[in-house]
Amino acid sequence: MWLDTPRNPKAPLAGLKVLELARVLAGPWAGQILADLGADVIKVESPEGDGTRLWGPPWVEHKGERSAAYYHATNRGKRSIVADFKDPGDLARVRELAANADVVLENFKTGTLAKFGLDYETLAKTNAGLVCCSITGFGQTGPRAHEAGYDFVIQGMSGFMALTGEPQGQPMKMGVSISDLTCGLYSVIGIQAALAMRERTGRGQLVDMALLDCSVGLLASQALHYLTTGSNPPRMGNEHAQVSAYGVFPVADGEVVLAPANDGLFRRLLKLLGRDDLLSDERFSSNEARLANRGELDALIAGETAKWQKEDLLARCGEAGIPAGPINPVDQVFADRQVQARGMRVDLDGVPGVRSPFTFSDAELALDRPSPRKGGDG
């Protein structure tokens, strides 16, 4: 059942065999990244299929099958088989695939796969080199280990929502499922680290990934704000807690982002806006002073930027080396010349997608097939 030859010999993970027992987002996202990197990923679906096949609209019609665009966003490059774990024949087939796999990727609730002999401890008895990555909401240990995890809930629990939104507004989730997607990314890192260790030891291992762990791990400087002061970092909207002027500013035909993150860049911005007179103003002479007088400074800058057309201001900022950019809706993202030059959009057999963002000097991605039809590979 595994491919006899790599999908793309020049891909970094060419020849790697990945059995994906995953559905919805975090697990399939990790599987898609591994597939883009050249792994042979076999997705095992229940007879009902991955639930995201029905998460439309919008829909994609491909080779006689109608599936949600959501499904196609996370399953490119894989092959699909259908297996009912309660059917002895199907279960034996999945176990055989696992016995010859390099990686098993799964996101079942803790303890579920042990009922079918598909847990790491059981599979490792016949495949000592197996790396098994288990993705759950809360991990394999702890008081919530047996609970299901959902991105929205994890965003709330992890601190993300408390940090996102306007200071006086309602806490907000992010516009993408950041907890799921981040866990998928971290899972790929963990899998590759375990594979590198296998080269030294000859043994595989279990990689225990939790959505909550990954989201807490992303708190970065915000976590250190609390850990060093004992106080919660404030919700800042589009402002930056440590830098001013830094935010969204009006222009005559919309809004732009300005991010002059040090004294030199701030001075360049004032000169560009024709406000050299403020260079000697003690209220704005240092970042600390600018933070203390943020409201006055933002109002002054907004008054100047509002006189400009967006493209003119951004062009001049680019010439001056001032970090600045538009606030693009998604259609303008894919119309952006830089995004186009980097080839971020891919079209595979009539199905559009976004490639994994890796560019190598001596390797290439394996972008050879769209998402599979349910059970389309046997």
Short mmCIF file of C-alpha atoms in Angstrom, two decimals:
data_model
loop_
_atom_site.label_atom_id
_atom_site.label_comp_id
_atom_site.label_asym_id
_atom_site.label_seq_id
_atom_site.Cartn_x
_atom_site.Cartn_y
_atom_site.Cartn_z
CA MET A 1 0.00 0.00 0.00
CA TRP A 2 2.93 2.34 0.62
CA LEU A 3 4.42 3.97 -2.45
CA ASP A 4 7.39 2.09 -3.91
CA THR A 5 9.09 5.30 -5.01
CA PRO A 6 9.04 8.78 -3.45
CA ARG A 7 6.46 11.26 -4.72
CA ASN A 8 9.26 13.74 -5.41
CA PRO A 9 12.85 12.60 -4.82
CA LYS A 10 13.93 16.23 -4.34
CA ALA A 11 11.49 16.84 -1.47
CA PRO A 12 13.09 16.94 2.02
CA LEU A 13 10.94 14.15 3.47
CA ALA A 14 10.84 11.98 0.33
CA GLY A 15 10.23 8.36 1.26
CA LEU A 16 8.84 9.06 4.72
CA LYS A 17 5.71 6.99 5.43
CA VAL A 18 3.02 8.72 7.47
CA LEU A 19 -0.24 7.09 8.54
CA GLU A 20 -2.77 9.78 9.42
CA LEU A 21 -5.54 8.77 11.79
CA ALA A 22 -6.76 12.33 12.14
CA ARG A 23 -9.64 14.56 11.22
CA VAL A 24 -10.84 18.16 11.37
CA LEU A 25 -7.87 20.55 11.68
CA ALA A 26 -4.80 20.19 13.94
CA GLY A 27 -3.90 16.64 12.87
CA PRO A 28 -4.73 17.04 9.17
CA TRP A 29 -2.84 20.36 9.14
CA ALA A 30 0.28 18.58 10.39
CA GLY A 31 -0.29 15.82 7.83
CA GLN A 32 -0.60 18.31 4.99
CA ILE A 33 2.69 19.98 5.94
CA LEU A 34 4.41 16.58 5.97
CA ALA A 35 2.84 15.80 2.59
CA ASP A 36 4.04 19.09 1.13
CA LEU A 37 7.52 18.19 2.38
CA GLY A 38 7.36 14.97 0.39
CA ALA A 39 6.07 12.34 2.80
CA ASP A 40 3.71 9.62 1.59
CA VAL A 41 0.68 10.36 3.78
CA ILE A 42 -2.16 7.85 3.89
CA LYS A 43 -5.24 9.35 5.47
CA VAL A 44 -7.50 6.78 7.12
CA GLU A 45 -11.12 7.93 7.19
CA SER A 46 -14.14 6.43 8.84
CA PRO A 47 -16.97 5.29 6.55
CA GLU A 48 -18.57 8.71 7.18
CA GLY A 49 -15.37 10.47 6.14
CA ASP A 50 -13.57 13.40 7.71
CA GLY A 51 -16.32 15.62 9.09
CA THR A 52 -14.84 18.70 7.45
CA ARG A 53 -15.85 17.34 4.05
CA LEU A 54 -19.30 18.64 5.00
CA TRP A 55 -18.21 21.99 6.46
CA GLY A 56 -19.47 24.10 3.58
CA PRO A 57 -20.14 26.39 1.93
CA PRO A 58 -18.03 27.13 0.02
CA TRP A 59 -17.72 23.84 -1.85
CA VAL A 60 -15.23 22.30 -4.25
CA GLU A 61 -16.40 19.99 -7.03
CA HIS A 62 -13.57 17.63 -7.95
CA LYS A 63 -13.75 14.40 -9.94
CA GLY A 64 -17.41 13.88 -9.18
CA GLU A 65 -17.15 14.53 -5.45
CA ARG A 66 -18.46 17.61 -3.67
CA SER A 67 -16.44 18.50 -0.58
CA ALA A 68 -16.14 21.63 1.52
CA ALA A 69 -13.32 24.05 0.76
CA TYR A 70 -12.41 23.73 4.45
CA TYR A 71 -11.47 20.07 3.89
CA HIS A 72 -9.32 20.98 0.90
CA ALA A 73 -7.45 23.56 2.97
CA THR A 74 -5.89 20.85 5.15
CA ASN A 75 -5.59 17.61 3.16
CA ARG A 76 -3.57 18.34 0.02
CA GLY A 77 -1.11 15.74 -1.19
CA LYS A 78 -2.48 12.78 0.75
CA ARG A 79 -4.03 9.47 -0.22
CA SER A 80 -7.25 8.26 1.39
CA ILE A 81 -8.56 4.89 2.46
CA VAL A 82 -11.71 4.09 4.41
CA ALA A 83 -11.56 1.86 7.46
CA ASP A 84 -14.06 0.96 10.17
CA PHE A 85 -12.04 0.14 13.29
CA LYS A 86 -14.89 -2.11 14.46
CA ASP A 87 -14.44 -4.28 11.38
CA PRO A 88 -11.70 -6.91 12.00
CA GLY A 89 -10.53 -6.86 8.40
CA ASP A 90 -10.28 -3.08 8.25
CA LEU A 91 -8.53 -2.94 11.61
CA ALA A 92 -5.98 -5.53 10.52
CA ARG A 93 -5.28 -3.48 7.41
CA VAL A 94 -4.63 -0.33 9.46
CA ARG A 95 -2.36 -2.24 11.83
CA GLU A 96 -0.37 -3.56 8.88
CA LEU A 97 0.08 -0.04 7.56
CA ALA A 98 1.23 1.10 11.00
CA ALA A 99 3.69 -1.78 11.19
CA ASN A 100 5.47 -0.41 8.13
CA ALA A 101 5.06 3.31 8.80
CA ASP A 102 7.64 5.79 10.02
CA VAL A 103 5.03 8.01 11.63
CA VAL A 104 1.51 7.58 12.93
CA LEU A 105 -0.31 10.88 13.38
CA GLU A 106 -3.56 10.79 15.36
CA ASN A 107 -5.90 13.14 17.18
CA PHE A 108 -8.34 10.85 18.95
CA LYS A 109 -9.34 11.51 22.54
CA THR A 110 -6.86 10.12 25.05
CA GLY A 111 -7.28 6.38 25.46
CA THR A 112 -9.58 5.82 22.46
CA LEU A 113 -7.07 4.12 20.15
CA ALA A 114 -5.92 1.72 22.89
CA LYS A 115 -9.33 0.04 22.59
CA PHE A 116 -8.36 -0.99 19.05
CA GLY A 117 -4.71 -1.77 19.63
CA LEU A 118 -3.68 1.34 17.69
CA ASP A 119 -2.04 3.17 20.58
CA TYR A 120 1.71 3.80 20.57
CA GLU A 121 2.55 1.18 23.21
CA THR A 122 0.84 -1.57 21.21
CA LEU A 123 2.10 -0.49 17.78
CA ALA A 124 5.69 -0.10 19.01
CA LYS A 125 5.81 -3.82 19.87
CA THR A 126 5.88 -4.62 16.14
CA ASN A 127 7.51 -1.39 14.94
CA ALA A 128 10.21 -0.24 17.35
CA GLY A 129 11.20 2.67 15.13
CA LEU A 130 7.70 4.12 14.98
CA VAL A 131 7.20 7.78 15.86
CA CYS A 132 3.63 8.32 17.01
CA CYS A 133 2.35 11.87 17.35
CA SER A 134 -0.78 12.17 19.44
CA ILE A 135 -2.66 15.49 19.25
CA THR A 136 -5.29 16.15 21.92
CA GLY A 137 -6.80 19.14 23.62
CA PHE A 138 -4.99 18.69 26.91
CA GLY A 139 -2.33 16.01 26.44
CA GLN A 140 -1.91 12.49 27.78
CA THR A 141 -1.54 13.55 31.43
CA GLY A 142 -3.18 15.93 33.87
CA PRO A 143 -6.71 16.33 35.25
CA ARG A 144 -8.25 17.20 31.86
CA ALA A 145 -6.44 14.61 29.77
CA HIS A 146 -9.61 12.74 28.84
CA GLU A 147 -11.56 15.83 27.75
CA ALA A 148 -12.02 16.85 24.15
CA GLY A 149 -10.33 20.06 23.06
CA TYR A 150 -11.79 22.69 20.74
CA ASP A 151 -9.95 25.64 19.29
CA PHE A 152 -12.39 28.30 20.53
CA VAL A 153 -12.30 26.91 24.07
CA ILE A 154 -8.50 26.71 24.02
CA GLN A 155 -8.22 30.28 22.77
CA GLY A 156 -10.20 31.34 25.81
CA MET A 157 -8.29 29.17 28.27
CA SER A 158 -4.81 29.98 26.99
CA GLY A 159 -4.95 33.76 27.40
CA PHE A 160 -5.27 34.51 23.69
CA MET A 161 -8.75 36.00 23.97
CA ALA A 162 -7.90 38.06 27.04
CA LEU A 163 -5.13 39.67 24.98
CA THR A 164 -7.12 40.17 21.76
CA GLY A 165 -9.59 42.96 21.07
CA GLU A 166 -10.09 46.57 22.09
CA PRO A 167 -9.27 47.47 25.72
CA GLN A 168 -12.87 48.28 26.61
CA GLY A 169 -14.43 45.74 24.27
CA GLN A 170 -15.28 42.07 24.50
CA PRO A 171 -12.38 39.59 24.44
CA MET A 172 -12.06 38.29 20.90
CA LYS A 173 -10.95 35.08 19.26
CA MET A 174 -8.55 35.33 16.37
CA GLY A 175 -9.75 35.25 12.78
CA VAL A 176 -8.24 31.82 12.17
CA SER A 177 -8.20 28.72 14.37
CA ILE A 178 -4.83 29.67 15.78
CA SER A 179 -4.72 27.03 18.54
CA ASP A 180 -5.38 24.18 16.11
CA LEU A 181 -3.02 25.51 13.47
CA THR A 182 -0.21 26.20 15.92
CA CYS A 183 -0.53 22.73 17.41
CA GLY A 184 -0.26 21.28 13.90
CA LEU A 185 2.93 23.26 13.29
CA TYR A 186 4.47 22.30 16.64
CA SER A 187 3.52 18.69 15.95
CA VAL A 188 5.55 18.67 12.74
CA ILE A 189 8.54 20.04 14.67
CA GLY A 190 8.11 17.36 17.32
CA ILE A 191 7.82 14.60 14.71
CA GLN A 192 10.95 15.74 12.90
CA ALA A 193 12.86 15.99 16.19
CA ALA A 194 11.82 12.42 17.11
CA LEU A 195 12.88 11.20 13.66
CA ALA A 196 16.26 12.89 14.06
CA MET A 197 16.66 11.22 17.45
CA ARG A 198 15.72 7.87 15.89
CA GLU A 199 18.75 8.22 13.62
CA ARG A 200 20.91 8.15 16.76
CA THR A 201 19.04 5.59 18.86
CA GLY A 202 17.20 3.41 16.35
CA ARG A 203 14.06 3.80 18.43
CA GLY A 204 10.87 5.73 17.89
CA GLN A 205 8.77 7.35 20.59
CA LEU A 206 5.48 8.99 21.45
CA VAL A 207 5.21 12.73 20.79
CA ASP A 208 2.48 14.03 23.12
CA MET A 209 1.04 17.29 21.75
CA ALA A 210 -1.70 19.34 23.41
CA LEU A 211 -3.58 22.30 21.98
CA LEU A 212 -3.46 24.04 25.37
CA ASP A 213 0.31 23.52 25.74
CA CYS A 214 0.97 24.92 22.29
CA SER A 215 -1.20 27.96 22.84
CA VAL A 216 0.32 28.72 26.24
CA GLY A 217 3.73 28.32 24.61
CA LEU A 218 2.81 31.06 22.14
CA LEU A 219 2.23 33.67 24.85
CA ALA A 220 5.93 34.56 24.60
CA SER A 221 6.54 38.13 25.84
CA GLN A 222 3.01 38.33 27.22
CA ALA A 223 3.74 35.38 29.49
CA LEU A 224 6.93 37.05 30.65
CA HIS A 225 5.01 40.23 31.42
CA TYR A 226 2.99 38.27 33.96
CA LEU A 227 5.84 36.05 35.18
CA THR A 228 8.09 39.02 35.92
CA THR A 229 5.52 41.49 37.28
CA GLY A 230 2.73 39.33 38.67
CA SER A 231 0.18 41.42 36.76
CA ASN A 232 -1.83 40.58 33.67
CA PRO A 233 -0.70 42.25 30.44
CA PRO A 234 -3.37 44.64 29.17
CA ARG A 235 -5.51 44.13 26.10
CA MET A 236 -4.21 46.71 23.63
CA GLY A 237 -6.30 46.44 20.47
CA ASN A 238 -3.99 47.48 17.64
CA GLU A 239 -1.54 49.27 19.90
CA HIS A 240 1.73 47.82 21.17
CA ALA A 241 2.37 47.65 24.90
CA GLN A 242 6.06 48.49 24.56
CA VAL A 243 6.31 50.65 21.41
CA SER A 244 4.80 53.96 20.28
CA ALA A 245 3.90 55.21 17.71
CA TYR A 246 2.80 51.84 16.43
CA GLY A 247 -0.65 51.03 15.13
CA VAL A 248 -3.38 51.61 12.58
CA PHE A 249 -3.63 55.14 11.20
CA PRO A 250 -6.14 56.77 8.81
CA VAL A 251 -5.37 57.84 5.27
CA ALA A 252 -7.64 59.66 2.84
CA ASP A 253 -8.81 56.39 1.28
CA GLY A 254 -8.67 53.92 4.15
CA GLU A 255 -6.19 52.88 6.81
CA VAL A 256 -2.57 51.72 7.02
CA VAL A 257 -0.33 50.06 9.55
CA LEU A 258 2.71 52.04 10.71
CA ALA A 259 5.38 50.35 12.81
CA PRO A 260 8.34 52.69 13.47
CA ALA A 261 9.71 50.51 16.25
CA ASN A 262 12.79 52.51 17.29
CA ASP A 263 13.96 56.09 17.65
CA GLY A 264 15.61 56.20 14.22
CA LEU A 265 12.52 54.97 12.41
CA PHE A 266 10.31 57.33 14.39
CA ARG A 267 12.47 60.29 13.36
CA ARG A 268 12.22 59.21 9.72
CA LEU A 269 8.44 59.07 9.98
CA LEU A 270 8.21 62.57 11.43
CA LYS A 271 10.39 63.94 8.64
CA LEU A 272 8.30 62.15 6.02
CA LEU A 273 5.11 63.61 7.49
CA GLY A 274 6.61 67.09 7.60
CA ARG A 275 6.58 67.26 11.37
CA ASP A 276 10.28 67.83 12.03
CA ASP A 277 9.18 70.32 14.67
CA LEU A 278 8.28 67.39 16.93
CA LEU A 279 11.83 66.00 16.89
CA SER A 280 12.81 68.28 19.76
CA ASP A 281 9.59 67.79 21.72
CA GLU A 282 10.44 66.11 25.04
CA ARG A 283 7.08 64.32 25.03
CA PHE A 284 8.28 62.26 22.07
CA SER A 285 12.05 62.22 22.51
CA SER A 286 12.27 58.56 23.58
CA ASN A 287 10.11 55.48 23.33
CA GLU A 288 9.40 55.68 27.04
CA ALA A 289 8.23 59.28 26.64
CA ARG A 290 6.14 58.35 23.60
CA LEU A 291 4.42 55.60 25.55
CA ALA A 292 3.57 58.06 28.31
CA ASN A 293 2.08 60.45 25.73
CA ARG A 294 0.66 57.86 23.34
CA GLY A 295 -2.74 59.50 22.93
CA GLU A 296 -1.36 62.90 21.97
CA LEU A 297 1.20 61.39 19.62
CA ASP A 298 -1.28 59.13 17.85
CA ALA A 299 -3.63 62.06 17.30
CA LEU A 300 -0.83 64.16 15.81
CA ILE A 301 0.30 61.40 13.46
CA ALA A 302 -3.28 60.56 12.47
CA GLY A 303 -3.86 64.19 11.57
CA GLU A 304 -0.94 64.05 9.14
CA THR A 305 -1.52 60.58 7.63
CA ALA A 306 -5.15 61.46 6.90
CA LYS A 307 -3.88 63.95 4.32
CA TRP A 308 -2.26 61.18 2.24
CA GLN A 309 -3.54 58.65 -0.26
CA LYS A 310 -2.73 55.13 0.89
CA GLU A 311 -0.51 54.10 -2.00
CA ASP A 312 1.44 57.35 -1.91
CA LEU A 313 2.17 57.11 1.81
CA LEU A 314 3.15 53.45 1.61
CA ALA A 315 5.43 54.11 -1.35
CA ARG A 316 7.17 56.93 0.48
CA CYS A 317 7.50 54.84 3.64
CA GLY A 318 9.07 52.08 1.56
CA GLU A 319 11.59 54.51 0.09
CA ALA A 320 12.44 55.79 3.56
CA GLY A 321 12.73 52.31 5.09
CA ILE A 322 9.83 52.86 7.47
CA PRO A 323 7.89 49.65 8.23
CA ALA A 324 4.39 50.17 6.89
CA GLY A 325 1.75 48.24 5.03
CA PRO A 326 -1.86 48.01 3.90
CA ILE A 327 -4.61 46.16 5.73
CA ASN A 328 -5.54 43.69 3.04
CA PRO A 329 -8.74 41.71 2.69
CA VAL A 330 -8.01 38.20 1.48
CA ASP A 331 -8.57 38.97 -2.21
CA GLN A 332 -5.89 41.66 -2.05
CA VAL A 333 -3.52 39.29 -0.25
CA PHE A 334 -3.50 37.02 -3.29
CA ALA A 335 -3.27 40.01 -5.65
CA ASP A 336 -0.16 41.25 -3.84
CA ARG A 337 2.89 41.13 -6.10
CA GLN A 338 5.11 39.77 -3.34
CA VAL A 339 2.69 36.93 -2.53
CA GLN A 340 2.44 36.15 -6.23
CA ALA A 341 6.22 36.27 -6.69
CA ARG A 342 6.65 33.76 -3.87
CA GLY A 343 4.13 31.39 -5.46
CA MET A 344 2.01 31.02 -2.34
CA ARG A 345 -1.11 30.10 -4.30
CA VAL A 346 -1.09 26.69 -5.94
CA ASP A 347 -3.61 25.07 -8.28
CA LEU A 348 -3.56 21.29 -8.39
CA ASP A 349 -5.81 19.55 -10.88
CA GLY A 350 -8.26 22.44 -10.69
CA VAL A 351 -8.27 22.70 -6.89
CA PRO A 352 -6.73 25.89 -5.45
CA GLY A 353 -4.68 25.96 -2.29
CA VAL A 354 -1.91 27.68 -0.34
CA ARG A 355 1.47 25.97 -0.25
CA SER A 356 3.41 25.35 2.95
CA PRO A 357 5.72 28.37 3.32
CA PHE A 358 9.08 26.62 2.91
CA THR A 359 11.59 27.57 0.24
CA PHE A 360 14.81 25.56 0.01
CA SER A 361 18.06 26.15 -1.86
CA ASP A 362 18.48 22.48 -2.76
CA ALA A 363 15.07 20.89 -2.30
CA GLU A 364 11.50 21.44 -3.36
CA LEU A 365 8.00 20.79 -2.12
CA ALA A 366 5.95 17.87 -3.37
CA LEU A 367 2.94 19.68 -4.78
CA ASP A 368 1.69 16.93 -7.05
CA ARG A 369 -1.89 16.19 -6.04
CA PRO A 370 -4.93 17.87 -4.44
CA SER A 371 -6.84 16.49 -1.47
CA PRO A 372 -8.04 12.93 -1.99
CA ARG A 373 -11.55 11.70 -2.56
CA LYS A 374 -12.87 9.67 0.38
CA GLY A 375 -11.45 6.18 -0.01
CA GLY A 376 -10.03 7.12 -3.38
CA ASP A 377 -6.90 5.03 -2.85
CA GLY A 378 -8.37 1.73 -1.88
#
